[in-house]
PDB file of C-alpha atoms in Angstrom:
ATOM      1  CA  GLN P   1     116.421  89.037 135.205  1.00 84.00           C
ATOM      2  CA  VAL P   2     118.441  90.501 132.099  1.00 89.00           C
ATOM      3  CA  GLN P   3     119.606  88.496 129.063  1.00 92.00           C
ATOM      4  CA  MET P   4     121.838  89.746 126.195  1.00 94.00           C
ATOM      5  CA  GLU P   5     122.431  87.990 122.981  1.00 95.00           C
ATOM      6  CA  GLU P   6     125.105  88.983 120.372  1.00 96.00           C
ATOM      7  CA  SER P   7     124.907  88.426 116.638  1.00 96.00           C
ATOM      8  CA  GLY P   8     126.743  89.510 113.439  1.00 97.00           C
ATOM      9  CA  GLY P   9     130.088  88.090 113.974  1.00 96.00           C
ATOM     10  CA  GLY P  10     131.862  86.382 111.056  1.00 97.00           C
ATOM     11  CA  SER P  11     135.133  86.221 108.917  1.00 98.00           C
ATOM     12  CA  VAL P  12     136.320  89.140 106.826  1.00 98.00           C
ATOM     13  CA  GLN P  13     139.377  90.307 104.926  1.00 98.00           C
ATOM     14  CA  ALA P  14     141.158  93.214 106.235  1.00 98.00           C
ATOM     15  CA  GLY P  15     139.751  96.469 105.164  1.00 98.00           C
ATOM     16  CA  GLY P  16     136.199  94.884 105.326  1.00 98.00           C
ATOM     17  CA  SER P  17     133.236  95.607 107.455  1.00 98.00           C
ATOM     18  CA  LEU P  18     130.916  93.874 109.932  1.00 98.00           C
ATOM     19  CA  ARG P  19     128.007  95.070 112.048  1.00 98.00           C
ATOM     20  CA  LEU P  20     127.444  93.516 115.295  1.00 98.00           C
ATOM     21  CA  SER P  21     124.002  93.703 117.180  1.00 97.00           C
ATOM     22  CA  CYS P  22     123.244  93.138 120.904  1.00 96.00           C
ATOM     23  CA  ALA P  23     119.569  92.343 121.890  1.00 94.00           C
ATOM     24  CA  LEU P  24     118.965  93.191 125.588  1.00 91.00           C
ATOM     25  CA  SER P  25     115.832  91.792 127.068  1.00 89.00           C
ATOM     26  CA  ALA P  26     114.785  92.405 130.703  1.00 84.00           C
ATOM     27  CA  ALA P  27     112.128  91.065 133.098  1.00 77.00           C
ATOM     28  CA  TYR P  28     109.397  93.389 134.553  1.00 75.00           C
ATOM     29  CA  GLY P  29     110.921  95.754 136.998  1.00 72.00           C
ATOM     30  CA  TYR P  30     114.373  96.234 135.151  1.00 77.00           C
ATOM     31  CA  SER P  31     115.022  99.571 133.519  1.00 78.00           C
ATOM     32  CA  ALA P  32     116.771  98.140 130.592  1.00 79.00           C
ATOM     33  CA  SER P  33     116.414 101.038 128.546  1.00 81.00           C
ATOM     34  CA  SER P  34     118.390 103.124 131.070  1.00 84.00           C
ATOM     35  CA  TYR P  35     121.277 100.812 131.220  1.00 90.00           C
ATOM     36  CA  CYS P  36     124.834 101.939 129.916  1.00 93.00           C
ATOM     37  CA  MET P  37     125.757  99.483 127.337  1.00 94.00           C
ATOM     38  CA  GLY P  38     129.153  98.455 125.891  1.00 96.00           C
ATOM     39  CA  TRP P  39     131.139  96.382 123.579  1.00 97.00           C
ATOM     40  CA  PHE P  40     134.089  94.371 124.812  1.00 98.00           C
ATOM     41  CA  ARG P  41     136.646  92.149 122.952  1.00 98.00           C
ATOM     42  CA  GLN P  42     138.976  89.415 123.906  1.00 98.00           C
ATOM     43  CA  ALA P  43     141.656  87.877 121.800  1.00 96.00           C
ATOM     44  CA  PRO P  44     143.245  84.566 122.569  1.00 92.00           C
ATOM     45  CA  GLY P  45     145.525  84.888 125.223  1.00 94.00           C
ATOM     46  CA  LYS P  46     144.898  88.348 126.169  1.00 96.00           C
ATOM     47  CA  GLU P  47     142.654  90.190 128.667  1.00 96.00           C
ATOM     48  CA  ARG P  48     139.115  91.295 128.056  1.00 96.00           C
ATOM     49  CA  GLU P  49     139.217  95.000 127.042  1.00 95.00           C
ATOM     50  CA  VAL P  50     136.543  97.500 126.390  1.00 95.00           C
ATOM     51  CA  VAL P  51     135.847  98.771 122.921  1.00 97.00           C
ATOM     52  CA  ALA P  52     133.207 101.236 123.167  1.00 97.00           C
ATOM     53  CA  ALA P  53     130.217 102.265 125.381  1.00 96.00           C
ATOM     54  CA  ILE P  54     126.963 104.260 125.112  1.00 95.00           C
ATOM     55  CA  ASP P  55     124.648 105.580 127.655  1.00 93.00           C
ATOM     56  CA  SER P  56     120.962 105.838 127.546  1.00 90.00           C
ATOM     57  CA  GLY P  57     121.242 109.522 126.125  1.00 90.00           C
ATOM     58  CA  GLY P  58     123.286 108.369 123.399  1.00 91.00           C
ATOM     59  CA  SER P  59     126.747 109.551 124.673  1.00 95.00           C
ATOM     60  CA  THR P  60     129.505 107.360 123.437  1.00 96.00           C
ATOM     61  CA  SER P  61     133.013 106.656 124.218  1.00 96.00           C
ATOM     62  CA  TYR P  62     135.798 104.760 122.229  1.00 97.00           C
ATOM     63  CA  VAL P  63     139.110 103.320 122.964  1.00 96.00           C
ATOM     64  CA  ASP P  64     141.847 104.866 120.711  1.00 96.00           C
ATOM     65  CA  SER P  65     142.419 101.817 118.641  1.00 96.00           C
ATOM     66  CA  VAL P  66     138.777 101.869 116.834  1.00 98.00           C
ATOM     67  CA  LYS P  67     138.273 105.571 116.936  1.00 97.00           C
ATOM     68  CA  GLY P  68     137.323 106.542 113.399  1.00 97.00           C
ATOM     69  CA  ARG P  69     136.563 103.016 112.380  1.00 98.00           C
ATOM     70  CA  PHE P  70     133.876 101.535 114.839  1.00 98.00           C
ATOM     71  CA  THR P  71     130.563 103.179 115.684  1.00 98.00           C
ATOM     72  CA  ILE P  72     128.392 102.248 118.621  1.00 97.00           C
ATOM     73  CA  SER P  73     124.716 103.134 118.456  1.00 96.00           C
ATOM     74  CA  ARG P  74     121.511 101.915 119.906  1.00 94.00           C
ATOM     75  CA  ASP P  75     117.899 101.991 118.849  1.00 89.00           C
ATOM     76  CA  ASN P  76     115.172 104.155 119.975  1.00 76.00           C
ATOM     77  CA  ALA P  77     113.940 101.720 122.455  1.00 80.00           C
ATOM     78  CA  LYS P  78     117.321 101.723 123.760  1.00 75.00           C
ATOM     79  CA  THR P  79     117.389  97.857 124.074  1.00 85.00           C
ATOM     80  CA  THR P  80     119.314  96.947 120.865  1.00 93.00           C
ATOM     81  CA  MET P  81     122.907  98.015 120.559  1.00 95.00           C
ATOM     82  CA  TYR P  82     125.200  97.908 117.366  1.00 97.00           C
ATOM     83  CA  LEU P  83     128.863  98.153 116.651  1.00 98.00           C
ATOM     84  CA  GLN P  84     129.420  98.989 113.259  1.00 98.00           C
ATOM     85  CA  MET P  85     133.143  98.053 112.368  1.00 98.00           C
ATOM     86  CA  ASN P  86     134.948  99.297 109.211  1.00 98.00           C
ATOM     87  CA  SER P  87     138.299  99.187 108.093  1.00 98.00           C
ATOM     88  CA  LEU P  88     138.924  96.037 109.877  1.00 98.00           C
ATOM     89  CA  LYS P  89     142.327  95.054 110.874  1.00 98.00           C
ATOM     90  CA  PRO P  90     143.927  91.582 111.639  1.00 97.00           C
ATOM     91  CA  GLU P  91     144.482  92.882 115.198  1.00 96.00           C
ATOM     92  CA  ASP P  92     140.547  93.430 115.544  1.00 98.00           C
ATOM     93  CA  THR P  93     140.155  89.558 115.581  1.00 98.00           C
ATOM     94  CA  ALA P  94     138.611  88.534 118.831  1.00 98.00           C
ATOM     95  CA  MET P  95     135.433  87.387 120.807  1.00 98.00           C
ATOM     96  CA  TYR P  96     133.171  90.330 120.775  1.00 98.00           C
ATOM     97  CA  TYR P  97     130.846  90.508 123.841  1.00 98.00           C
ATOM     98  CA  CYS P  98     128.063  93.251 124.705  1.00 97.00           C
ATOM     99  CA  ALA P  99     127.646  94.111 128.253  1.00 96.00           C
ATOM    100  CA  ALA P 100     125.156  96.412 130.382  1.00 94.00           C
ATOM    101  CA  ASP P 101     124.646  98.257 133.522  1.00 91.00           C
ATOM    102  CA  ALA P 102     127.853 100.059 134.467  1.00 87.00           C
ATOM    103  CA  TRP P 103     128.972 103.223 135.904  1.00 82.00           C
ATOM    104  CA  PRO P 104     130.752 105.140 134.636  1.00 86.00           C
ATOM    105  CA  CYS P 105     129.459 104.679 131.171  1.00 90.00           C
ATOM    106  CA  THR P 106     132.718 105.402 129.477  1.00 87.00           C
ATOM    107  CA  VAL P 107     135.785 103.213 128.335  1.00 87.00           C
ATOM    108  CA  ALA P 108     137.055 103.937 131.585  1.00 87.00           C
ATOM    109  CA  ALA P 109     134.917 101.242 132.860  1.00 89.00           C
ATOM    110  CA  GLY P 110     136.320  97.473 133.208  1.00 90.00           C
ATOM    111  CA  PRO P 111     134.707  94.291 132.916  1.00 92.00           C
ATOM    112  CA  ALA P 112     134.011  94.130 136.668  1.00 92.00           C
ATOM    113  CA  ASP P 113     131.954  97.281 136.232  1.00 92.00           C
ATOM    114  CA  PHE P 114     129.495  95.743 134.022  1.00 93.00           C
ATOM    115  CA  GLY P 115     126.480  93.581 135.683  1.00 92.00           C
ATOM    116  CA  TYR P 116     125.156  91.743 132.583  1.00 94.00           C
ATOM    117  CA  TRP P 117     126.910  90.005 129.596  1.00 96.00           C
ATOM    118  CA  GLY P 118     126.199  88.168 126.341  1.00 96.00           C
ATOM    119  CA  GLN P 119     127.818  84.931 125.226  1.00 96.00           C
ATOM    120  CA  GLY P 120     130.075  86.675 122.646  1.00 97.00           C
ATOM    121  CA  THR P 121     130.219  86.667 118.827  1.00 97.00           C
ATOM    122  CA  LEU P 122     133.554  85.820 117.018  1.00 98.00           C
ATOM    123  CA  VAL P 123     135.074  88.116 114.613  1.00 98.00           C
ATOM    124  CA  THR P 124     138.017  86.985 112.359  1.00 98.00           C
ATOM    125  CA  VAL P 125     139.917  89.265 110.170  1.00 98.00           C
ATOM    126  CA  SER P 126     142.182  88.080 107.581  1.00 97.00           C
ATOM    127  CA  SER P 127     145.142  89.795 106.085  1.00 94.00           C
TER     128      SER P 127
END
């Protein structure tokens, strides 16, 4: 069994920064450290969209709207993932979810490609 939990959301003014964390825990037998991990977001009334993805080797992928502003990373144990968000904009306001276990491990993967999800953390950016 795999569990994921996000933290770090909050309210910030435009131009500010936030850092999201996602802790992945897995029962014996699950190769959690080898999983692709990713961040998604869902704004009110909109579909869930991928933001960034990172594979077990550290290769990363971003959607165009966050390139140069967001950085995805994971720790050496590969079971904690981060999303550093800088230069935040009001349009970044959304519930942010972490997810794991997908192929391909790029932003071409959609929500249906990921097997495990966290509950989400809210990010609100005011103008």
